[in-house]
């Protein structure tokens, strides 16, 4: 009997040890999962770098690259010092009261999201905390991506310091407020209106796109973009293959972006012990993402190809396909994703032309691809997925997705982008920090701003031609 008891005790100890090992393995998996999303999202920035440099003329190619590099560099420390704190502090709005889930509010943010005092244990190396660093890293890359979206729209005429100020306001404040309100279990848009935006079509893309629009209104068009009669000229970049390759890299990086939107199971901070979820606690799998992202990319390309036959707009259509479906990638069936993305590809170029016909010089179509299509995607989810749970909760108590709620979210995301973009750029314009001088723009920003030459052995730029030649 004693031998049997001893054997039983040994087996129990063995099982407990195995369970401990499983817990460690799961924690390492969770940490590795989010860690890998960070370099994947950096591929987005390699894409933006190639995309914007290719879309620039020879005389501006390096200055466009420098601006993009600086946007990334300034996002990391500013998001560390205050952006991360804003996300956790204000999901319920002002004055920063705690929300129903108990993971928000000023006091909570002070306890976990400041790099000094007691909360510093969560904002630096800590062998007892294998989550905070990778979560911060993923969110910091979300912030950098948001700032880089605005970057392409303003190439070839914006001052570097003015651009950095705008990038910081967008990437470490404006989109963070939108994320706190609409991408958090305590966010008031979620709890009151059932707003659901799994892949950040509104709170990243639309905010950034309409922030860019606010800036463009004050920045004005490039010299030579519009004629006296208001008609537009096409100003070609120096390297279309580089631009298209950059767009493809952005698509690759967005697999990491969307992967980082998944909450893995089995941790103290997870929604579930045995299944992954969205940030809202609703069901999601990587398999669902695989189906829907691929169908969205294909649908966007085909829609844009049918209308334009232009490789730039085809690859922009791929990005628009992802953005138009991003809010509901956790809900859509692949056929839904394809149809929505296809329609986004179809409307992409006409929407860009409409904006251009109103005197807005968006050098890469960022306002349309990210702003217009972002809001389109948010609203489409209200049409296709009304009644689905917007947030994890007991049956009959959890907020549900609705068309009205998604429209409210779309309006808020528009305002979170456009208002600060317009106001800050207007102030910069008033103090002479927004646009480069006329002579510098004519000579080229590389000549006056960058101590290097992109292609020293090359000749001049391609000629400016009418954007919409007569049939």
Short mmCIF file of C-alpha atoms in Angstrom, two decimals:
data_model
loop_
_atom_site.label_atom_id
_atom_site.label_comp_id
_atom_site.label_asym_id
_atom_site.label_seq_id
_atom_site.Cartn_x
_atom_site.Cartn_y
_atom_site.Cartn_z
CA UNK A 1 0.00 0.00 0.00
CA UNK A 2 2.77 2.41 0.93
CA UNK A 3 4.57 1.60 -2.30
CA UNK A 4 1.40 2.30 -4.30
CA UNK A 5 0.90 5.64 -2.51
CA UNK A 6 4.50 6.59 -3.16
CA UNK A 7 4.10 5.69 -6.82
CA UNK A 8 0.90 7.74 -7.01
CA UNK A 9 2.61 10.77 -5.40
CA UNK A 10 5.47 10.45 -7.90
CA UNK A 11 3.03 10.39 -10.82
CA UNK A 12 1.17 13.45 -9.50
CA UNK A 13 4.48 15.29 -9.16
CA UNK A 14 5.38 14.27 -12.71
CA UNK A 15 2.07 15.56 -14.03
CA UNK A 16 2.47 18.86 -12.14
CA UNK A 17 5.95 19.28 -13.57
CA UNK A 18 4.62 18.57 -17.06
CA UNK A 19 1.86 21.13 -16.58
CA UNK A 20 4.42 23.70 -15.51
CA UNK A 21 6.45 22.96 -18.60
CA UNK A 22 3.35 23.34 -20.76
CA UNK A 23 2.68 26.74 -19.18
CA UNK A 24 6.22 27.85 -19.91
CA UNK A 25 5.94 26.58 -23.47
CA UNK A 26 2.68 28.45 -24.00
CA UNK A 27 4.16 31.66 -22.60
CA UNK A 28 7.16 31.33 -24.87
CA UNK A 29 4.84 30.72 -27.82
CA UNK A 30 2.82 33.84 -26.99
CA UNK A 31 5.95 35.96 -26.64
CA UNK A 32 7.43 34.59 -29.86
CA UNK A 33 4.14 35.03 -31.73
CA UNK A 34 4.04 38.79 -31.11
CA UNK A 35 7.80 39.20 -31.39
CA UNK A 36 7.66 37.85 -34.95
CA UNK A 37 4.93 40.30 -35.93
CA UNK A 38 7.36 43.18 -35.30
CA UNK A 39 9.90 42.42 -38.08
CA UNK A 40 7.01 41.44 -40.35
CA UNK A 41 5.52 44.90 -39.83
CA UNK A 42 8.90 46.52 -40.45
CA UNK A 43 8.55 45.06 -43.96
CA UNK A 44 5.64 47.49 -44.33
CA UNK A 45 8.14 50.30 -43.85
CA UNK A 46 10.55 48.82 -46.35
CA UNK A 47 7.57 48.86 -48.70
CA UNK A 48 6.65 52.46 -47.92
CA UNK A 49 10.28 53.45 -48.44
CA UNK A 50 10.45 51.86 -51.90
CA UNK A 51 6.93 52.98 -52.78
CA UNK A 52 7.46 56.66 -51.98
CA UNK A 53 10.96 56.87 -53.40
CA UNK A 54 9.77 55.28 -56.63
CA UNK A 55 6.83 57.69 -56.81
CA UNK A 56 9.15 60.69 -56.40
CA UNK A 57 11.00 62.42 -59.18
CA UNK A 58 14.77 62.04 -59.40
CA UNK A 59 15.36 65.41 -57.77
CA UNK A 60 13.37 64.40 -54.67
CA UNK A 61 13.96 60.67 -54.32
CA UNK A 62 16.31 60.73 -51.32
CA UNK A 63 14.39 63.42 -49.43
CA UNK A 64 11.26 61.26 -49.69
CA UNK A 65 13.24 58.34 -48.29
CA UNK A 66 14.72 60.40 -45.44
CA UNK A 67 11.25 61.61 -44.46
CA UNK A 68 9.94 58.06 -44.32
CA UNK A 69 12.89 56.83 -42.26
CA UNK A 70 12.43 59.68 -39.78
CA UNK A 71 8.72 58.96 -39.41
CA UNK A 72 9.61 55.46 -38.23
CA UNK A 73 12.40 56.67 -35.95
CA UNK A 74 10.38 59.35 -34.19
CA UNK A 75 7.38 57.10 -33.61
CA UNK A 76 9.20 54.67 -31.34
CA UNK A 77 10.30 57.04 -28.53
CA UNK A 78 7.19 59.23 -28.70
CA UNK A 79 4.89 56.23 -28.55
CA UNK A 80 6.97 54.88 -25.66
CA UNK A 81 6.81 58.09 -23.65
CA UNK A 82 3.17 59.04 -24.15
CA UNK A 83 1.34 57.18 -26.95
CA UNK A 84 1.12 53.89 -25.07
CA UNK A 85 -0.12 55.75 -21.98
CA UNK A 86 -2.87 57.47 -24.00
CA UNK A 87 -4.12 54.11 -25.29
CA UNK A 88 -4.64 52.72 -21.79
CA UNK A 89 -5.73 55.98 -20.18
CA UNK A 90 -8.66 57.16 -22.29
CA UNK A 91 -10.84 54.33 -23.68
CA UNK A 92 -13.84 55.77 -21.83
CA UNK A 93 -13.01 59.30 -22.98
CA UNK A 94 -12.36 62.25 -20.73
CA UNK A 95 -11.59 62.45 -17.83
CA UNK A 96 -10.02 58.99 -18.12
CA UNK A 97 -12.27 56.99 -15.79
CA UNK A 98 -11.87 53.21 -15.55
CA UNK A 99 -14.05 51.10 -17.84
CA UNK A 100 -16.17 48.02 -17.11
CA UNK A 101 -13.35 45.57 -17.96
CA UNK A 102 -11.06 47.25 -15.42
CA UNK A 103 -8.14 47.64 -17.83
CA UNK A 104 -8.33 51.33 -18.60
CA UNK A 105 -8.31 54.77 -17.05
CA UNK A 106 -5.65 57.24 -15.92
CA UNK A 107 -4.74 55.28 -12.78
CA UNK A 108 -4.40 52.04 -14.75
CA UNK A 109 -2.27 53.73 -17.40
CA UNK A 110 -0.06 55.29 -14.73
CA UNK A 111 0.46 51.83 -13.25
CA UNK A 112 1.51 50.02 -16.44
CA UNK A 113 2.42 52.42 -19.24
CA UNK A 114 4.97 54.93 -17.97
CA UNK A 115 8.71 54.39 -18.31
CA UNK A 116 9.49 55.62 -14.82
CA UNK A 117 8.37 54.98 -11.24
CA UNK A 118 6.56 51.79 -10.30
CA UNK A 119 5.21 51.21 -13.81
CA UNK A 120 8.75 51.04 -15.20
CA UNK A 121 8.73 47.32 -14.35
CA UNK A 122 6.35 46.89 -17.32
CA UNK A 123 8.22 49.23 -19.64
CA UNK A 124 11.65 47.63 -19.66
CA UNK A 125 13.49 44.30 -19.20
CA UNK A 126 11.75 42.12 -16.62
CA UNK A 127 12.19 38.35 -16.61
CA UNK A 128 8.83 37.97 -14.86
CA UNK A 129 7.01 39.79 -17.67
CA UNK A 130 7.14 38.25 -21.13
CA UNK A 131 4.21 40.16 -22.60
CA UNK A 132 4.52 43.93 -22.12
CA UNK A 133 7.54 44.40 -24.37
CA UNK A 134 6.16 42.52 -27.36
CA UNK A 135 2.73 44.12 -26.99
CA UNK A 136 4.36 47.54 -26.88
CA UNK A 137 6.49 46.65 -29.88
CA UNK A 138 3.49 45.56 -31.96
CA UNK A 139 1.52 48.68 -31.06
CA UNK A 140 4.53 50.90 -31.75
CA UNK A 141 4.68 49.42 -35.25
CA UNK A 142 0.95 50.11 -35.66
CA UNK A 143 1.76 53.72 -34.79
CA UNK A 144 4.67 53.89 -37.22
CA UNK A 145 2.52 52.42 -39.98
CA UNK A 146 -0.16 55.04 -39.36
CA UNK A 147 2.36 57.88 -39.63
CA UNK A 148 3.88 56.43 -42.80
CA UNK A 149 0.48 56.35 -44.51
CA UNK A 150 0.38 60.14 -44.37
CA UNK A 151 3.96 60.38 -45.59
CA UNK A 152 3.39 59.46 -49.22
CA UNK A 153 0.61 61.97 -49.81
CA UNK A 154 2.84 64.97 -49.04
CA UNK A 155 6.06 64.09 -50.89
CA UNK A 156 8.12 66.62 -52.86
CA UNK A 157 7.09 69.83 -51.07
CA UNK A 158 6.82 69.43 -47.28
CA UNK A 159 9.46 70.63 -44.82
CA UNK A 160 11.18 67.85 -42.91
CA UNK A 161 10.71 69.28 -39.41
CA UNK A 162 7.08 70.15 -40.11
CA UNK A 163 6.51 66.63 -41.37
CA UNK A 164 8.05 65.12 -38.23
CA UNK A 165 5.74 67.19 -36.02
CA UNK A 166 2.73 66.03 -38.02
CA UNK A 167 3.90 62.41 -37.94
CA UNK A 168 4.24 62.50 -34.15
CA UNK A 169 0.77 64.03 -33.72
CA UNK A 170 -0.73 61.38 -35.99
CA UNK A 171 1.23 58.31 -34.91
CA UNK A 172 1.54 58.92 -31.19
CA UNK A 173 -1.72 60.74 -30.48
CA UNK A 174 -4.51 60.97 -33.09
CA UNK A 175 -4.76 57.31 -34.07
CA UNK A 176 -4.07 56.25 -30.47
CA UNK A 177 -7.17 58.11 -29.31
CA UNK A 178 -9.19 56.38 -32.03
CA UNK A 179 -7.72 53.01 -30.98
CA UNK A 180 -8.51 53.63 -27.32
CA UNK A 181 -12.12 54.42 -28.19
CA UNK A 182 -12.74 51.75 -30.83
CA UNK A 183 -10.09 49.02 -30.39
CA UNK A 184 -10.22 48.31 -26.67
CA UNK A 185 -12.58 46.24 -24.55
CA UNK A 186 -13.43 49.38 -22.55
CA UNK A 187 -13.64 51.71 -25.55
CA UNK A 188 -16.81 53.79 -25.50
CA UNK A 189 -17.40 53.27 -29.22
CA UNK A 190 -17.39 49.52 -28.59
CA UNK A 191 -19.42 49.37 -25.40
CA UNK A 192 -22.03 51.97 -26.41
CA UNK A 193 -22.32 51.58 -30.18
CA UNK A 194 -20.96 48.09 -30.90
CA UNK A 195 -18.22 49.40 -33.19
CA UNK A 196 -16.09 46.54 -34.52
CA UNK A 197 -12.88 47.14 -36.47
CA UNK A 198 -10.76 44.01 -36.15
CA UNK A 199 -8.03 44.94 -38.65
CA UNK A 200 -8.12 48.72 -38.07
CA UNK A 201 -9.66 49.84 -41.37
CA UNK A 202 -11.04 52.90 -39.63
CA UNK A 203 -8.86 53.57 -36.63
CA UNK A 204 -5.55 53.24 -38.51
CA UNK A 205 -6.22 53.62 -42.23
CA UNK A 206 -9.10 56.10 -42.24
CA UNK A 207 -7.59 58.21 -39.45
CA UNK A 208 -4.29 58.41 -41.33
CA UNK A 209 -5.94 59.02 -44.70
CA UNK A 210 -8.08 61.91 -43.52
CA UNK A 211 -5.29 63.34 -41.38
CA UNK A 212 -3.37 63.49 -44.68
CA UNK A 213 -6.32 65.26 -46.32
CA UNK A 214 -6.30 67.94 -43.62
CA UNK A 215 -2.58 68.45 -44.21
CA UNK A 216 -2.93 68.54 -48.02
CA UNK A 217 -5.53 71.31 -47.88
CA UNK A 218 -3.00 73.57 -46.14
CA UNK A 219 0.09 72.26 -47.91
CA UNK A 220 -1.21 72.81 -51.44
CA UNK A 221 -0.29 71.02 -54.67
CA UNK A 222 3.14 70.48 -56.16
CA UNK A 223 4.27 73.15 -58.61
CA UNK A 224 2.99 72.18 -62.05
CA UNK A 225 0.31 69.79 -60.83
CA UNK A 226 -2.62 71.99 -61.89
CA UNK A 227 -3.07 74.28 -64.86
CA UNK A 228 -4.65 77.73 -64.82
CA UNK A 229 -7.99 76.25 -65.85
CA UNK A 230 -7.89 73.82 -62.93
CA UNK A 231 -7.16 70.72 -64.99
CA UNK A 232 -4.62 68.33 -63.51
CA UNK A 233 -1.31 67.14 -64.90
CA UNK A 234 0.21 63.73 -64.24
CA UNK A 235 3.57 64.04 -62.48
CA UNK A 236 5.25 60.66 -62.90
CA UNK A 237 7.63 59.20 -60.36
CA UNK A 238 11.05 58.15 -61.55
CA UNK A 239 10.64 54.38 -61.04
CA UNK A 240 7.31 52.59 -61.43
CA UNK A 241 8.81 49.09 -60.84
CA UNK A 242 10.18 50.27 -57.48
CA UNK A 243 6.81 51.74 -56.54
CA UNK A 244 4.91 48.56 -57.43
CA UNK A 245 7.44 46.40 -55.58
CA UNK A 246 7.06 48.63 -52.55
CA UNK A 247 3.31 48.13 -52.61
CA UNK A 248 3.83 44.36 -52.73
CA UNK A 249 6.12 44.57 -49.69
CA UNK A 250 3.41 46.49 -47.85
CA UNK A 251 1.01 43.62 -48.60
CA UNK A 252 3.54 41.14 -47.17
CA UNK A 253 3.94 43.24 -44.04
CA UNK A 254 0.22 43.43 -43.48
CA UNK A 255 0.13 39.70 -42.82
CA UNK A 256 2.19 40.56 -39.73
CA UNK A 257 0.01 43.58 -38.92
CA UNK A 258 -3.16 41.48 -38.96
CA UNK A 259 -1.46 38.60 -37.16
CA UNK A 260 -0.69 41.04 -34.33
CA UNK A 261 -4.42 41.80 -34.04
CA UNK A 262 -5.01 38.25 -32.73
CA UNK A 263 -4.98 37.54 -28.98
CA UNK A 264 -3.39 34.15 -28.35
CA UNK A 265 -4.99 31.83 -25.75
CA UNK A 266 -3.77 30.43 -22.47
CA UNK A 267 -2.23 33.49 -20.79
CA UNK A 268 -3.43 35.55 -17.82
CA UNK A 269 -4.21 38.39 -20.22
CA UNK A 270 -5.90 36.17 -22.84
CA UNK A 271 -9.64 36.15 -23.37
CA UNK A 272 -9.71 32.34 -23.46
CA UNK A 273 -7.61 29.44 -22.24
CA UNK A 274 -8.12 27.25 -25.31
CA UNK A 275 -8.84 29.42 -28.37
CA UNK A 276 -7.57 32.64 -29.95
CA UNK A 277 -9.69 35.76 -30.15
CA UNK A 278 -9.79 39.27 -31.52
CA UNK A 279 -8.95 42.25 -29.35
CA UNK A 280 -12.70 42.33 -28.64
CA UNK A 281 -12.74 38.74 -27.37
CA UNK A 282 -14.69 37.45 -30.40
CA UNK A 283 -13.57 34.29 -32.25
CA UNK A 284 -10.75 34.35 -34.82
CA UNK A 285 -8.23 31.92 -36.26
CA UNK A 286 -5.16 32.38 -38.41
CA UNK A 287 -6.82 30.08 -40.93
CA UNK A 288 -9.71 32.52 -41.26
CA UNK A 289 -7.22 35.32 -41.84
CA UNK A 290 -5.41 33.29 -44.49
CA UNK A 291 -8.59 32.66 -46.46
CA UNK A 292 -9.84 36.20 -46.27
CA UNK A 293 -6.61 38.17 -46.74
CA UNK A 294 -5.71 36.23 -49.88
CA UNK A 295 -9.20 36.61 -51.32
CA UNK A 296 -9.19 40.33 -50.49
CA UNK A 297 -5.84 40.90 -52.20
CA UNK A 298 -7.05 39.06 -55.31
CA UNK A 299 -10.39 40.85 -55.39
CA UNK A 300 -8.81 44.28 -55.07
CA UNK A 301 -6.31 43.63 -57.84
CA UNK A 302 -8.93 42.29 -60.25
CA UNK A 303 -11.34 45.17 -59.58
CA UNK A 304 -8.66 47.79 -60.19
CA UNK A 305 -7.33 45.94 -63.26
CA UNK A 306 -10.74 45.82 -64.90
CA UNK A 307 -11.08 49.59 -64.64
CA UNK A 308 -7.53 50.91 -65.13
CA UNK A 309 -5.12 48.28 -66.54
CA UNK A 310 -2.51 50.32 -64.61
CA UNK A 311 -0.01 48.35 -62.44
CA UNK A 312 0.15 51.17 -59.89
CA UNK A 313 -3.60 51.10 -59.33
CA UNK A 314 -3.68 47.31 -59.48
CA UNK A 315 -1.26 47.03 -56.57
CA UNK A 316 -3.01 49.89 -54.81
CA UNK A 317 -6.15 47.80 -55.36
CA UNK A 318 -4.51 44.91 -53.52
CA UNK A 319 -3.96 47.18 -50.53
CA UNK A 320 -7.47 48.58 -50.85
CA UNK A 321 -8.78 45.02 -50.88
CA UNK A 322 -7.21 44.31 -47.51
CA UNK A 323 -8.31 47.64 -46.05
CA UNK A 324 -11.91 47.31 -47.26
CA UNK A 325 -12.28 43.93 -45.54
CA UNK A 326 -10.06 44.56 -42.51
CA UNK A 327 -12.89 45.46 -40.12
CA UNK A 328 -14.51 42.06 -40.63
CA UNK A 329 -11.71 39.65 -41.51
CA UNK A 330 -12.70 37.73 -38.38
CA UNK A 331 -16.33 37.45 -39.55
CA UNK A 332 -16.46 37.33 -43.35
CA UNK A 333 -16.61 34.18 -45.42
CA UNK A 334 -14.02 34.25 -48.24
CA UNK A 335 -16.67 35.03 -50.88
CA UNK A 336 -17.74 38.09 -48.87
CA UNK A 337 -14.13 39.24 -48.63
CA UNK A 338 -13.64 38.85 -52.38
CA UNK A 339 -16.82 40.77 -53.29
CA UNK A 340 -16.09 43.67 -50.94
CA UNK A 341 -12.46 43.87 -52.06
CA UNK A 342 -13.45 43.67 -55.73
CA UNK A 343 -15.84 46.58 -55.29
CA UNK A 344 -13.12 48.56 -53.49
CA UNK A 345 -10.78 47.97 -56.42
CA UNK A 346 -13.44 49.22 -58.82
CA UNK A 347 -14.16 52.48 -56.99
CA UNK A 348 -10.54 53.25 -56.12
CA UNK A 349 -9.44 55.25 -59.17
CA UNK A 350 -12.74 57.14 -59.62
CA UNK A 351 -12.57 58.24 -55.97
CA UNK A 352 -8.98 59.41 -56.44
CA UNK A 353 -9.96 61.31 -59.61
CA UNK A 354 -12.87 62.96 -57.78
CA UNK A 355 -10.48 64.24 -55.10
CA UNK A 356 -7.95 65.44 -57.67
CA UNK A 357 -10.66 67.31 -59.57
CA UNK A 358 -11.19 69.36 -56.42
CA UNK A 359 -7.63 70.60 -56.40
CA UNK A 360 -6.10 68.12 -53.95
CA UNK A 361 -2.67 66.84 -54.95
CA UNK A 362 -2.33 63.46 -53.23
CA UNK A 363 0.90 62.19 -54.77
CA UNK A 364 0.24 58.48 -54.11
CA UNK A 365 -3.52 58.25 -53.58
CA UNK A 366 -3.17 57.77 -49.81
CA UNK A 367 -6.35 59.68 -48.94
CA UNK A 368 -8.38 57.41 -51.21
CA UNK A 369 -6.66 54.07 -50.57
CA UNK A 370 -6.55 54.46 -46.79
CA UNK A 371 -9.11 57.13 -45.94
CA UNK A 372 -12.03 56.59 -48.31
CA UNK A 373 -11.61 52.82 -48.55
CA UNK A 374 -11.02 52.59 -44.79
CA UNK A 375 -14.39 54.18 -44.05
CA UNK A 376 -15.99 52.11 -46.82
CA UNK A 377 -14.75 48.98 -45.06
CA UNK A 378 -16.03 50.09 -41.65
CA UNK A 379 -19.51 50.76 -43.05
CA UNK A 380 -19.57 47.56 -45.14
CA UNK A 381 -19.22 45.53 -41.96
CA UNK A 382 -22.40 47.14 -40.63
CA UNK A 383 -24.21 46.03 -43.79
CA UNK A 384 -22.83 42.48 -43.98
CA UNK A 385 -22.50 41.56 -40.30
CA UNK A 386 -25.31 43.31 -38.46
CA UNK A 387 -26.28 41.41 -35.33
CA UNK A 388 -22.94 39.68 -34.82
CA UNK A 389 -21.30 40.23 -31.42
CA UNK A 390 -19.02 43.27 -31.36
CA UNK A 391 -17.52 42.34 -27.99
CA UNK A 392 -17.26 39.20 -25.89
CA UNK A 393 -20.01 38.98 -23.29
CA UNK A 394 -23.03 37.09 -22.07
CA UNK A 395 -25.74 36.38 -24.64
CA UNK A 396 -28.15 39.28 -24.85
CA UNK A 397 -25.81 41.61 -22.95
CA UNK A 398 -22.84 42.05 -25.28
CA UNK A 399 -23.00 44.94 -27.78
CA UNK A 400 -23.68 43.86 -31.35
CA UNK A 401 -22.55 45.17 -34.72
CA UNK A 402 -25.01 47.44 -36.50
CA UNK A 403 -25.00 49.74 -39.50
CA UNK A 404 -25.74 52.75 -37.29
CA UNK A 405 -22.91 51.87 -34.93
CA UNK A 406 -20.43 51.42 -37.76
CA UNK A 407 -21.47 54.76 -39.29
CA UNK A 408 -20.94 56.43 -35.91
CA UNK A 409 -17.50 54.83 -35.75
CA UNK A 410 -16.71 55.98 -39.30
CA UNK A 411 -17.63 59.58 -38.43
CA UNK A 412 -15.51 59.53 -35.27
CA UNK A 413 -12.52 58.02 -37.11
CA UNK A 414 -12.84 60.69 -39.83
CA UNK A 415 -12.83 63.45 -37.22
CA UNK A 416 -9.93 61.90 -35.26
CA UNK A 417 -7.87 62.17 -38.43
CA UNK A 418 -9.04 65.26 -40.29
CA UNK A 419 -9.39 67.71 -37.39
CA UNK A 420 -5.87 67.40 -35.89
CA UNK A 421 -4.35 67.08 -39.37
CA UNK A 422 -5.93 70.32 -40.52
CA UNK A 423 -5.33 72.29 -37.30
CA UNK A 424 -1.70 71.32 -36.77
CA UNK A 425 -0.78 71.81 -40.44
CA UNK A 426 -2.52 75.20 -40.43
CA UNK A 427 -0.45 76.28 -37.43
CA UNK A 428 2.73 75.06 -39.13
CA UNK A 429 1.75 76.97 -42.26
CA UNK A 430 1.24 80.16 -40.27
CA UNK A 431 4.71 79.92 -38.73
CA UNK A 432 6.41 78.98 -42.02
CA UNK A 433 7.21 75.38 -41.12
CA UNK A 434 4.96 73.49 -43.51
CA UNK A 435 6.14 73.97 -47.10
CA UNK A 436 9.59 74.34 -48.62
CA UNK A 437 10.40 77.56 -50.52
CA UNK A 438 9.46 77.86 -54.19
CA UNK A 439 13.07 77.85 -55.38
CA UNK A 440 13.93 74.72 -53.39
CA UNK A 441 10.94 72.89 -54.84
CA UNK A 442 11.96 73.80 -58.38
CA UNK A 443 15.58 72.80 -57.84
CA UNK A 444 14.64 69.60 -56.01
CA UNK A 445 14.67 68.76 -52.32
CA UNK A 446 17.65 66.43 -52.63
CA UNK A 447 19.84 69.29 -53.82
CA UNK A 448 19.01 71.54 -50.87
CA UNK A 449 18.18 69.03 -48.10
CA UNK A 450 20.23 65.86 -48.61
CA UNK A 451 24.04 65.65 -48.80
CA UNK A 452 23.91 62.82 -51.34
CA UNK A 453 22.57 61.98 -54.79
CA UNK A 454 20.19 59.12 -55.46
CA UNK A 455 21.28 58.48 -59.04
CA UNK A 456 24.29 60.69 -59.79
CA UNK A 457 24.83 59.14 -63.22
CA UNK A 458 21.24 59.64 -64.43
CA UNK A 459 19.73 62.48 -66.41
CA UNK A 460 16.53 64.44 -65.84
CA UNK A 461 12.95 63.55 -64.93
CA UNK A 462 10.16 62.43 -67.21
CA UNK A 463 8.01 65.30 -68.52
CA UNK A 464 4.82 66.46 -66.83
CA UNK A 465 1.77 65.52 -68.96
CA UNK A 466 -2.01 66.04 -68.69
CA UNK A 467 -3.49 63.67 -66.10
CA UNK A 468 -6.65 63.12 -68.15
CA UNK A 469 -5.81 63.63 -71.84
CA UNK A 470 -8.66 64.22 -74.24
CA UNK A 471 -10.00 61.05 -75.83
#
